[in-house]
mmCIF file of C-alpha atoms and ligand atoms in Angstrom:
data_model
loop_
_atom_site.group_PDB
_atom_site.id
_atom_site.type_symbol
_atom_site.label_atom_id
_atom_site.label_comp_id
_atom_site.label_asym_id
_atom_site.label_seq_id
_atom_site.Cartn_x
_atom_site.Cartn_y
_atom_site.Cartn_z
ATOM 1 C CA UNK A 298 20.979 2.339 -4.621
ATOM 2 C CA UNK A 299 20.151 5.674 -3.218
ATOM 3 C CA UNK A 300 16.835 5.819 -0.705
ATOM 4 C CA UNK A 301 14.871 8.180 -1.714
ATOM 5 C CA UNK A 302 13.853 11.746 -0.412
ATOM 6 C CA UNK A 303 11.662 14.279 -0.067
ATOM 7 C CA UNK A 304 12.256 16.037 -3.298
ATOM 8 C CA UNK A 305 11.945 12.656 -5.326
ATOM 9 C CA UNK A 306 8.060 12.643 -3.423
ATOM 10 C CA UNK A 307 8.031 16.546 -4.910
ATOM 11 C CA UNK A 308 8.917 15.076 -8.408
ATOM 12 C CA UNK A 309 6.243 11.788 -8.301
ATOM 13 C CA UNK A 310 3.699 14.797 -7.380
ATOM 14 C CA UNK A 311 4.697 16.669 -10.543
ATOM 15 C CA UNK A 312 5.202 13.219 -12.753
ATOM 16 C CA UNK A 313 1.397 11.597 -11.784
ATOM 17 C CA UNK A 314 -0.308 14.719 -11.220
ATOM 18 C CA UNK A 315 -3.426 14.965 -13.936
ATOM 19 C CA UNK A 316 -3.173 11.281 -14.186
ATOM 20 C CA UNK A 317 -3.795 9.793 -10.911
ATOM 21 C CA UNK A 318 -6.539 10.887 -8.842
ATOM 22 C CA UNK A 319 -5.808 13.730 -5.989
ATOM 23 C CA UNK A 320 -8.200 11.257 -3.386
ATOM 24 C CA UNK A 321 -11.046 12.938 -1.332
ATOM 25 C CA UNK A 322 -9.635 13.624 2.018
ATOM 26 C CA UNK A 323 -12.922 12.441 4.484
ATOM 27 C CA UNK A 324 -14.129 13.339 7.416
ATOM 28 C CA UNK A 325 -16.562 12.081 9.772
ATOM 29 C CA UNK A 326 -18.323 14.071 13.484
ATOM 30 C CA UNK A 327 -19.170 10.432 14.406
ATOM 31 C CA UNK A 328 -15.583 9.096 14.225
ATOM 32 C CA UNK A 329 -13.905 12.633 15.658
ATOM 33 C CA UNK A 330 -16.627 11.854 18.825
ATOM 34 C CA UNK A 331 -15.266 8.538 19.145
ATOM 35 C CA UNK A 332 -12.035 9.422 19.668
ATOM 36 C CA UNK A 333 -11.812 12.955 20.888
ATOM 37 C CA UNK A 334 -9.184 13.778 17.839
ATOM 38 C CA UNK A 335 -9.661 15.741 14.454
ATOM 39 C CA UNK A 336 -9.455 12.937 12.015
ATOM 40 C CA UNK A 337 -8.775 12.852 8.393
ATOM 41 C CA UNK A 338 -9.293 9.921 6.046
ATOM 42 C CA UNK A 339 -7.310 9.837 2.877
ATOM 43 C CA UNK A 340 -9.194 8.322 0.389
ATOM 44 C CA UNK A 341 -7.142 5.810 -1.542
ATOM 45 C CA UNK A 342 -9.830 3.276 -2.141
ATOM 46 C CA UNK A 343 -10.885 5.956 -4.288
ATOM 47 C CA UNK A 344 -7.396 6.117 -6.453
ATOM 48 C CA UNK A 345 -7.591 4.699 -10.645
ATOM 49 C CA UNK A 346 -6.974 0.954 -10.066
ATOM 50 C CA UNK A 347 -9.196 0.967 -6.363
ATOM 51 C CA UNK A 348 -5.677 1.421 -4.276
ATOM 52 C CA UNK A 349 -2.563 3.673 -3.487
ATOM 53 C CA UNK A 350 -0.452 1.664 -5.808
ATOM 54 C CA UNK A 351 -1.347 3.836 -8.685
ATOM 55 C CA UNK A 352 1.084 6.661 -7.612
ATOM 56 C CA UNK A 353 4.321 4.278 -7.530
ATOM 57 C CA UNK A 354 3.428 2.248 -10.546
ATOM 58 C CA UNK A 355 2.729 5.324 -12.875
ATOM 59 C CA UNK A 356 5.433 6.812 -12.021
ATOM 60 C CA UNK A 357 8.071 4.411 -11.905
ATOM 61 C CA UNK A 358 6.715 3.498 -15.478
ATOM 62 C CA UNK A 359 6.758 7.094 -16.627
ATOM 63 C CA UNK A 360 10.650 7.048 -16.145
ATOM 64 C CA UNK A 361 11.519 4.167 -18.410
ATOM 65 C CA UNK A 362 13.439 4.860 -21.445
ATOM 66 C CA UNK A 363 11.797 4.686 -24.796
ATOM 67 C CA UNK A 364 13.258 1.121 -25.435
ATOM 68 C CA UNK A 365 12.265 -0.216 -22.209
ATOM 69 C CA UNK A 366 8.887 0.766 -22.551
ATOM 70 C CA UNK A 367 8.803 -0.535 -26.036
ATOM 71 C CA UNK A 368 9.989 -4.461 -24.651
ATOM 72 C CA UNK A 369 7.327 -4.059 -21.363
ATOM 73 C CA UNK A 370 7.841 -4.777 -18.012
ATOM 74 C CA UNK A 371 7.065 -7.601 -15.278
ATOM 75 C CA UNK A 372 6.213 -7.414 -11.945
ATOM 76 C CA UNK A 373 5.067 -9.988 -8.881
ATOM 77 C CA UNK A 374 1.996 -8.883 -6.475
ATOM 78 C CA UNK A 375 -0.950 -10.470 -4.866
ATOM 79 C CA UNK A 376 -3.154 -7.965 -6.426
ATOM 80 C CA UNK A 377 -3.174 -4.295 -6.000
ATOM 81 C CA UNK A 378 0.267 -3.804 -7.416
ATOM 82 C CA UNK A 379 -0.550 -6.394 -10.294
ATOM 83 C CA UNK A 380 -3.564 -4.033 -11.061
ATOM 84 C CA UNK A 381 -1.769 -0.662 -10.849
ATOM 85 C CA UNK A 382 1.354 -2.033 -12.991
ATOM 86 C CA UNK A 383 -1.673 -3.120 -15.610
ATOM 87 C CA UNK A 384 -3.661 -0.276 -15.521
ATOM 88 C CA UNK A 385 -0.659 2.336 -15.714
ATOM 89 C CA UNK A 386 1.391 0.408 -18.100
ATOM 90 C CA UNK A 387 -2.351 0.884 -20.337
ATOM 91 C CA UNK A 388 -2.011 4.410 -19.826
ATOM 92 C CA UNK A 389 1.531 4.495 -21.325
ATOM 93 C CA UNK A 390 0.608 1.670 -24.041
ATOM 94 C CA UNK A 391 3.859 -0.456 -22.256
ATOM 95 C CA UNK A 392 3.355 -4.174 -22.272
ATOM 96 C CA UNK A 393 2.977 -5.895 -19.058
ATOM 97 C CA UNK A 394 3.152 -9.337 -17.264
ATOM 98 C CA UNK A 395 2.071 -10.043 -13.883
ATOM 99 C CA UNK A 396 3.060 -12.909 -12.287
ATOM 100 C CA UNK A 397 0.258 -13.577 -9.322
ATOM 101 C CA UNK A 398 -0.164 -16.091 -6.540
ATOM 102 C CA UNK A 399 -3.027 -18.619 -7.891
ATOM 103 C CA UNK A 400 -5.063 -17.614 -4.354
ATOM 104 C CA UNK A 401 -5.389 -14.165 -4.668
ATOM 105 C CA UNK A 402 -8.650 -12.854 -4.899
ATOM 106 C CA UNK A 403 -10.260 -13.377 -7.901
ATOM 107 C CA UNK A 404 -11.462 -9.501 -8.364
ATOM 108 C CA UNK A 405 -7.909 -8.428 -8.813
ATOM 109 C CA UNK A 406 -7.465 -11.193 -10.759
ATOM 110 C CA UNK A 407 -9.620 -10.189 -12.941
ATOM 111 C CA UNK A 408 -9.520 -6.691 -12.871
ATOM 112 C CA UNK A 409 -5.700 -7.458 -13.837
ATOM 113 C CA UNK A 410 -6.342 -9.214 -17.061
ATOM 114 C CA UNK A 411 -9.199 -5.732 -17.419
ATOM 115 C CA UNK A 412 -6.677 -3.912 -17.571
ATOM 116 C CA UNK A 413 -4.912 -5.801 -20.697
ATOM 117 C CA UNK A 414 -2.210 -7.287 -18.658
ATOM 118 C CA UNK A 415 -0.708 -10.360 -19.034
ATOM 119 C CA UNK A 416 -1.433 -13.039 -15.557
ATOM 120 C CA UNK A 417 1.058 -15.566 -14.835
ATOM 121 C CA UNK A 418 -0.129 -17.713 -12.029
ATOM 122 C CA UNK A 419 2.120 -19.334 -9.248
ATOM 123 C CA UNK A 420 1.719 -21.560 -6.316
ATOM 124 C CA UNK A 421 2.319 -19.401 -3.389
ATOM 125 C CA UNK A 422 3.333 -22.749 -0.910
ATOM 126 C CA UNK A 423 6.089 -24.323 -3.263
ATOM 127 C CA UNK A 424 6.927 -21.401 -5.808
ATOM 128 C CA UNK A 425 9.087 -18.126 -5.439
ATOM 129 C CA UNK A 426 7.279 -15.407 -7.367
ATOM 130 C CA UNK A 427 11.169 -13.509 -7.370
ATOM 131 C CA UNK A 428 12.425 -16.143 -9.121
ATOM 132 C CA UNK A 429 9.813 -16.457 -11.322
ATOM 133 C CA UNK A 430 9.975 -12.554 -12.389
ATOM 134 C CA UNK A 431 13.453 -12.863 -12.969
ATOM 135 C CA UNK A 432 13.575 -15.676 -15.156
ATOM 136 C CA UNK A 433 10.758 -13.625 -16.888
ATOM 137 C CA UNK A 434 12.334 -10.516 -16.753
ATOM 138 C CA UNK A 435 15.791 -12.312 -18.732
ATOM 139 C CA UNK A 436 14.355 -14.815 -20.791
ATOM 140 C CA UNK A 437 11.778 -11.761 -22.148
ATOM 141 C CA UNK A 438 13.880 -8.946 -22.097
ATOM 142 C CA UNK A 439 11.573 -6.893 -19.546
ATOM 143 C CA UNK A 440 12.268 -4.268 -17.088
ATOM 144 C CA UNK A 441 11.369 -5.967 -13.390
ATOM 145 C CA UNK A 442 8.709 -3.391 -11.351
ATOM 146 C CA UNK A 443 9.009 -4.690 -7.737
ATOM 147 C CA UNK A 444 6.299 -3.824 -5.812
ATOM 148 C CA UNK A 445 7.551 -1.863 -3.384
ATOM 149 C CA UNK A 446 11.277 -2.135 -2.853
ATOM 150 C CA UNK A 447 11.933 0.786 -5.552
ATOM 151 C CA UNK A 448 12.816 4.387 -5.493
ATOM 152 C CA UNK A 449 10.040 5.357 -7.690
ATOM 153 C CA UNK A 450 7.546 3.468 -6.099
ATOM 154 C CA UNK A 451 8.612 4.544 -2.693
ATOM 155 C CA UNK A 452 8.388 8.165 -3.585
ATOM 156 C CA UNK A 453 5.783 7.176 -6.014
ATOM 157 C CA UNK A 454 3.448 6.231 -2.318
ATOM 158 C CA UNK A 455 4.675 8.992 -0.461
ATOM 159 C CA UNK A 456 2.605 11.790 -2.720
ATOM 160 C CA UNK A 457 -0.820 10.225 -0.867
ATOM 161 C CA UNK A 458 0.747 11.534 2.725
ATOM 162 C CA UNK A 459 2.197 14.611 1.065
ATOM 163 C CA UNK A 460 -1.128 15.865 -1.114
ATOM 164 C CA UNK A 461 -3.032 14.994 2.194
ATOM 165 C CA UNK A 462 -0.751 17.162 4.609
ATOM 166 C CA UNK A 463 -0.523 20.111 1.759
ATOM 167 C CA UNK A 464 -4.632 19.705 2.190
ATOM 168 C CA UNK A 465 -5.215 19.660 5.636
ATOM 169 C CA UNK A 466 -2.319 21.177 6.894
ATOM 170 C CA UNK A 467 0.283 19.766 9.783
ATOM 171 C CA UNK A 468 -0.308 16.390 11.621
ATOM 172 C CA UNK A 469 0.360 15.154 15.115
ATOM 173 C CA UNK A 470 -0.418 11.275 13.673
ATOM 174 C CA UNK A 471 0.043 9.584 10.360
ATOM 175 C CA UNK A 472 -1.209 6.013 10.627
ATOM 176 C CA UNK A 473 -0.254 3.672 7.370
ATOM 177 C CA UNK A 474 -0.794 0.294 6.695
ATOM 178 C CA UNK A 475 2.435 -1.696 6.207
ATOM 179 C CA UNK A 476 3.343 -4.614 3.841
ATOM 180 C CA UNK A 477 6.710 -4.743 2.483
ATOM 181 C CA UNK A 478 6.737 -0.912 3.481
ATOM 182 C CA UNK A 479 6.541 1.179 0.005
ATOM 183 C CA UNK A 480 3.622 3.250 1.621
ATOM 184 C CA UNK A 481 4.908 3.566 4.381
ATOM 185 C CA UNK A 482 8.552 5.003 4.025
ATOM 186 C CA UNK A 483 6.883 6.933 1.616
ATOM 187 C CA UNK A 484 4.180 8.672 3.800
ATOM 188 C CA UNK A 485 6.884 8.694 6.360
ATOM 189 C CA UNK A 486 9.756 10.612 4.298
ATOM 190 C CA UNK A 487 6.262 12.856 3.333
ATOM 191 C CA UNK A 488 5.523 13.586 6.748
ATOM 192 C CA UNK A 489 9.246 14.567 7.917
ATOM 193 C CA UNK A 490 9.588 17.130 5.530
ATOM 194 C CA UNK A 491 5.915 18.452 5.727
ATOM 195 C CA UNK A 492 4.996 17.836 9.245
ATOM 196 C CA UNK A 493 8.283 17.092 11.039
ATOM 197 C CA UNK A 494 6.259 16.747 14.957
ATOM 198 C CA UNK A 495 4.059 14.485 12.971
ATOM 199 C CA UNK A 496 4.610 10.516 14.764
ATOM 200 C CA UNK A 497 4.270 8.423 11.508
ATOM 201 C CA UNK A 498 3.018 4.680 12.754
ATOM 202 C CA UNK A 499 3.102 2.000 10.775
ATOM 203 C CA UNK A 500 0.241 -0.751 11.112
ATOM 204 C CA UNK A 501 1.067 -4.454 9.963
ATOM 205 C CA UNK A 502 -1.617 -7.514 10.302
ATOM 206 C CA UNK A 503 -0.411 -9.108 13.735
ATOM 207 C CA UNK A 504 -0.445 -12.619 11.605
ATOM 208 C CA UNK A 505 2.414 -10.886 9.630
ATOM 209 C CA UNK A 506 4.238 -8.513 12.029
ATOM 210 C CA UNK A 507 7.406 -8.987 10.849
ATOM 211 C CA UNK A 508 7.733 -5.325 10.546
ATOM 212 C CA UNK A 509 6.933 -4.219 14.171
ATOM 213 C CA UNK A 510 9.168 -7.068 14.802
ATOM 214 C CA UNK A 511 12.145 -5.778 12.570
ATOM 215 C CA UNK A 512 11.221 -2.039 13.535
ATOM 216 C CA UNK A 513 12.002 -2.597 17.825
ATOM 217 C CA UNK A 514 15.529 -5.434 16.881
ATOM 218 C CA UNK A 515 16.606 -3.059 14.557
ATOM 219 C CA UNK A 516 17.430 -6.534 12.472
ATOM 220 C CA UNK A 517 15.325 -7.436 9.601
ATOM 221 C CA UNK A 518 13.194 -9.796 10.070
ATOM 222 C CA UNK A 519 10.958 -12.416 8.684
ATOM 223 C CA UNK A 520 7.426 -14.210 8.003
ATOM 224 C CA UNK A 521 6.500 -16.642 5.976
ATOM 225 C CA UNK A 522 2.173 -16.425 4.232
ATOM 226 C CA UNK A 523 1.052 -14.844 7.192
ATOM 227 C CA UNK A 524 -3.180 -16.441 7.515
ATOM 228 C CA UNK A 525 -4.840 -13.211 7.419
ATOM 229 C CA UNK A 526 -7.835 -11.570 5.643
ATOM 230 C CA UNK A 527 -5.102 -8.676 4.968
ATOM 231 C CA UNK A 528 -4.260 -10.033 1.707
ATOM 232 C CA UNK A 529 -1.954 -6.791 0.517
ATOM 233 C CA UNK A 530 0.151 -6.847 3.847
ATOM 234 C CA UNK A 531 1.058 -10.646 3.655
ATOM 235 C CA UNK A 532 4.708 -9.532 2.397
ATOM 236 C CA UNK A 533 7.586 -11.560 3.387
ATOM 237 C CA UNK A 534 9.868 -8.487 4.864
ATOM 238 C CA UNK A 535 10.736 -5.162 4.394
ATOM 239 C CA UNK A 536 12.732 -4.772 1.418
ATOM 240 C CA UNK A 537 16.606 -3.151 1.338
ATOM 241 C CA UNK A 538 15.589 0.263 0.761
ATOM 242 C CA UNK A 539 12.146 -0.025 2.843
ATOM 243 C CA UNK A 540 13.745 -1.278 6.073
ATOM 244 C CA UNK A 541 16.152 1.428 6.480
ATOM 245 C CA UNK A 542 13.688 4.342 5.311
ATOM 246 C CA UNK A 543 11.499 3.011 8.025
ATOM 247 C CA UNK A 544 14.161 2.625 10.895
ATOM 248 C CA UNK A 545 15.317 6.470 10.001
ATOM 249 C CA UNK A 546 11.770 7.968 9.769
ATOM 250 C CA UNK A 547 8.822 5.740 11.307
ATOM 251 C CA UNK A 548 8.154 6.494 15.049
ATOM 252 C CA UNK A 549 6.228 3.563 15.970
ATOM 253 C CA UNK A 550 5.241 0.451 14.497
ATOM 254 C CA UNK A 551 1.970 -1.596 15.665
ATOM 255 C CA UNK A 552 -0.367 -4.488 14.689
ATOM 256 C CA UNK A 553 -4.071 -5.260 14.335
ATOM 257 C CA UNK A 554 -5.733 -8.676 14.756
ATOM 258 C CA UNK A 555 -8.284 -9.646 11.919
ATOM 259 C CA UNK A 556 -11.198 -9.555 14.038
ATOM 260 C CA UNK A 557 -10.274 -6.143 15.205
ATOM 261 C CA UNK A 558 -9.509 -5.429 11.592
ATOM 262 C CA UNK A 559 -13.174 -6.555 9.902
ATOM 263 C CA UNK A 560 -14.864 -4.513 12.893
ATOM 264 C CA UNK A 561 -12.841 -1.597 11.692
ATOM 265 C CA UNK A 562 -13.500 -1.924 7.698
ATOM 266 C CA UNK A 563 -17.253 -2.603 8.813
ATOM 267 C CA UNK A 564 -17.308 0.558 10.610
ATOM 268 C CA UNK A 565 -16.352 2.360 7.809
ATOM 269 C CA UNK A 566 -18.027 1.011 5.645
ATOM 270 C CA UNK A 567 -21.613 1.226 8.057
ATOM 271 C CA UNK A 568 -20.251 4.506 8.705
ATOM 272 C CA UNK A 569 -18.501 6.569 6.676
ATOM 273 C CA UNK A 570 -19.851 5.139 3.260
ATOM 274 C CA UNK A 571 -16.413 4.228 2.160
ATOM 275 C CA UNK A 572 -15.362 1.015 0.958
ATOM 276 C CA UNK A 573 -12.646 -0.371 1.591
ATOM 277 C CA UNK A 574 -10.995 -3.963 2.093
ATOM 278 C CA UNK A 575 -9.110 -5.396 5.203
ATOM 279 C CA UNK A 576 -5.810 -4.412 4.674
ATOM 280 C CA UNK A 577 -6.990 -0.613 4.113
ATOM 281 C CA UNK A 578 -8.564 -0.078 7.005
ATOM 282 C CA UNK A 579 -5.048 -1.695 8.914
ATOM 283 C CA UNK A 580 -4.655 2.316 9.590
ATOM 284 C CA UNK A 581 -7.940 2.999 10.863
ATOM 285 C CA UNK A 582 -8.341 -0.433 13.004
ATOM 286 C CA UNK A 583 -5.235 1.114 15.252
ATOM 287 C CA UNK A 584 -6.525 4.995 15.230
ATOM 288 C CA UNK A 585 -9.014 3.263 16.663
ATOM 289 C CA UNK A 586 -8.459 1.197 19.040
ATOM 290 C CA UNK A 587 -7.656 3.753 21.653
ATOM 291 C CA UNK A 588 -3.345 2.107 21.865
ATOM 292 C CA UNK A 589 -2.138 5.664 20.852
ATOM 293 C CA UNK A 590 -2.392 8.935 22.273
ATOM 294 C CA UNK A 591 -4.791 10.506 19.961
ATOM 295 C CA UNK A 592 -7.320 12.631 22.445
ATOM 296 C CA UNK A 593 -7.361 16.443 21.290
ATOM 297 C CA UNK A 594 -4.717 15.634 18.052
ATOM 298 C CA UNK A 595 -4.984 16.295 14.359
ATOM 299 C CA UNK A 596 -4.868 12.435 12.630
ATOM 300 C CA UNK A 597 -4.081 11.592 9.297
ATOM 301 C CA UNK A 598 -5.095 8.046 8.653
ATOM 302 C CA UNK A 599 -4.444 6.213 5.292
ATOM 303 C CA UNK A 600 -7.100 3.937 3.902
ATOM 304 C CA UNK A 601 -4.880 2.404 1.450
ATOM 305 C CA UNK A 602 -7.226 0.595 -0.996
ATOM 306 C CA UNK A 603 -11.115 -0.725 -1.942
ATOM 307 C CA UNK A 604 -10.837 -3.861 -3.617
ATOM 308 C CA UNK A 605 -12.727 -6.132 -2.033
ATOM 309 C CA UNK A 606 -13.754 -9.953 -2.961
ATOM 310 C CA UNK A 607 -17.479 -9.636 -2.087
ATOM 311 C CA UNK A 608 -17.713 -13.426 -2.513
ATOM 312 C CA UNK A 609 -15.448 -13.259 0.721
ATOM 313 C CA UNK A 610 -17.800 -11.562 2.453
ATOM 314 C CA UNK A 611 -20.414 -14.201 3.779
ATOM 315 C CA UNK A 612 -16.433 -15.420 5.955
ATOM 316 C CA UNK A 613 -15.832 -11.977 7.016
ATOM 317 C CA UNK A 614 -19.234 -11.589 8.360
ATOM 318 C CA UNK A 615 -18.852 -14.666 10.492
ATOM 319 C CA UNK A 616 -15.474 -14.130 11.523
ATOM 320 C CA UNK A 617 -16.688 -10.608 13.216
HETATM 321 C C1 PLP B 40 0.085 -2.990 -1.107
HETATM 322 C C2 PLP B 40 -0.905 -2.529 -0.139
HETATM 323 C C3 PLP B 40 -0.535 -2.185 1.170
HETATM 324 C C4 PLP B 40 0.889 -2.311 1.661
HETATM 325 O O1 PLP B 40 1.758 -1.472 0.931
HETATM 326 P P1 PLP B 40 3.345 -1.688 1.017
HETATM 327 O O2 PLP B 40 3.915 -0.596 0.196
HETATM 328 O O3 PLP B 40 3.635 -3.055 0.463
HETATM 329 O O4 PLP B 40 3.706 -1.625 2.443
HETATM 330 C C5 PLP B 40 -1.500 -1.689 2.014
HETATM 331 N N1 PLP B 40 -2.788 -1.577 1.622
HETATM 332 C C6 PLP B 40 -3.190 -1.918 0.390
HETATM 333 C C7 PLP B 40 -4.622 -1.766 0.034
HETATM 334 C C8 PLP B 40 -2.262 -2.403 -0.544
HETATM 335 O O5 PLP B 40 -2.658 -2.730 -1.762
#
């Protein structure tokens, strides 16, 4: 399969635009006195579906042939992608299944089945959601929507990064959260063509860093449920076309721990009125946290979705 490029982020820009939301890009004096850079928050908790994964799913679903659409499509998530598949496939009246661990939280859960889509639950510890979409995908007849190891989803992503450089203009810093790296390659093919001194640094949950880890051995590697409160960044791996998009176009990869990265989504929530959950504020947690040179620069920092499980939050609190 061919990785995608810039102009297939120019085309997802054209194929979502007047259906997904072009996110407030925030600022804050408070947060630009805390670090000494000019920092600007791109809003995707504030995206249709509470999270980034609106852009990929929309328009990888926009591309399906007539009869595709017309026998639906399947996908696997622990939540955000589940949600976005739902909520875009509504838009397009395509029929969906989501196939979702039995843990996640039970908002997007919820929210999901809201959105008229079809939840089929697995057992993360002894069941392979892959396997389970597959069977699904051939016994069913439907059109498998991974969640991030796709060329439209990829380029899909990267129009977050590329609306928020065509806004604010050239970057010195791009900080992304990383799962199984959709966003990021995205932002990061985004950036290149936009804002090509721009370092693009991908932030994983250090529970789960099997990206940083992949990114400096230049092999892929590995983790198996990663325990952390970064639920949408608890991917196994980078994916075939996410690994080497991130190799060719990511400058630095880092990690967060979850105490660091509940300070950080308090913060901005105390702060900057915006919330999001844990695994959107992975960006802003290592802005943050003074590792990178970011004194007198121009930051773009990706808060990559909202959907929080309030009933979670009494934990959080205590874990702070
Ligand atoms: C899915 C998700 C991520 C990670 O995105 P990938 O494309 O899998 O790397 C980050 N933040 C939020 C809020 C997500 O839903």
């Amino acid at each position: 399969m061919n990785l995608p490029a810039f102009e297939d982020v120019d085309s997802a820009a054209r194929q979502i635009a007047g259906v997904a939301h072009r996110t407030l890009v925030a600022t804050s004096r408070t947060v630009d006195a805390r670090t000494g850079a000019t920092v600007f928050f791109k809003c995707e908790n504030l995206q249709r579906g509470g999270a980034f994964k609106f852009r990929g799913a929309y328009n990888a679903l926009s591309r399906l042939t007539a009869d595709e659409r017309r026998r639906g499509v399947v996908t696997f998530s622990s939540g955000n992608h589940a949600q976005a598949i739902a909520l875009a496939g509504q838009v397009l009246n395509i029929p969906r299944v989501i196939v979702m661990p039995s843990d996640a939280p039970s908002v997007k859960r919820v929210a999901t089945e809201g959105y008229g889509g079809e939840v089929v639950l697995y057992d993360r510890d002894t069941e392979d959601r892959e396997a389970i979409g597959r069977r699904l995908a051939r016994d069913r007849g439907l059109t498998l929507i991974p969640p991030y190891d796709h060329p439209h989803i990829i380029a899909g992503q990267g129009t977050a990064a590329r609306e928020l450089i065509e806004e604010v203009g050239a970057l010195d810093f791009l900080f992304a959260p990383c799962g199984g790296g959709g966003l990021l390659s995205g932002s990061a093919i985004a950036a290149r063509a936009m804002a090509p001194g721009c370092m693009v640094i991908g932030v994983e949950p250090a529970a789960g860093d099997d990206a940083v880890r992949s990114f400096r051995t230049k092999t892929l590697q590995t983790v198996k449920n990663p325990k952390t409160v970064a639920d949408g960044a608890r991917t196994p791996s980078l994916g075939s076309l996410t690994f080497p998009l991130v190799l060719q176009y990511v400058s630095d990869m880092t990690s967060v721990d979850d105490p660091t990265l509940l300070e950080t989504m308090f913060y901005l929530w105390e702060r900057l009125k915006l919330v999001v959950e844990p695994t959107g504020a992975l960006g802003a947690a290592a802005a943050l946290d003074g590792s990178f040179p970011i004194r007198g620069k121009r930051v773009g920092i990706i808060l990559s979705g909202g959907n929080v499980d309030l009933a979670q939050l009494p934990e959080w609190i205590g874990r702070r």
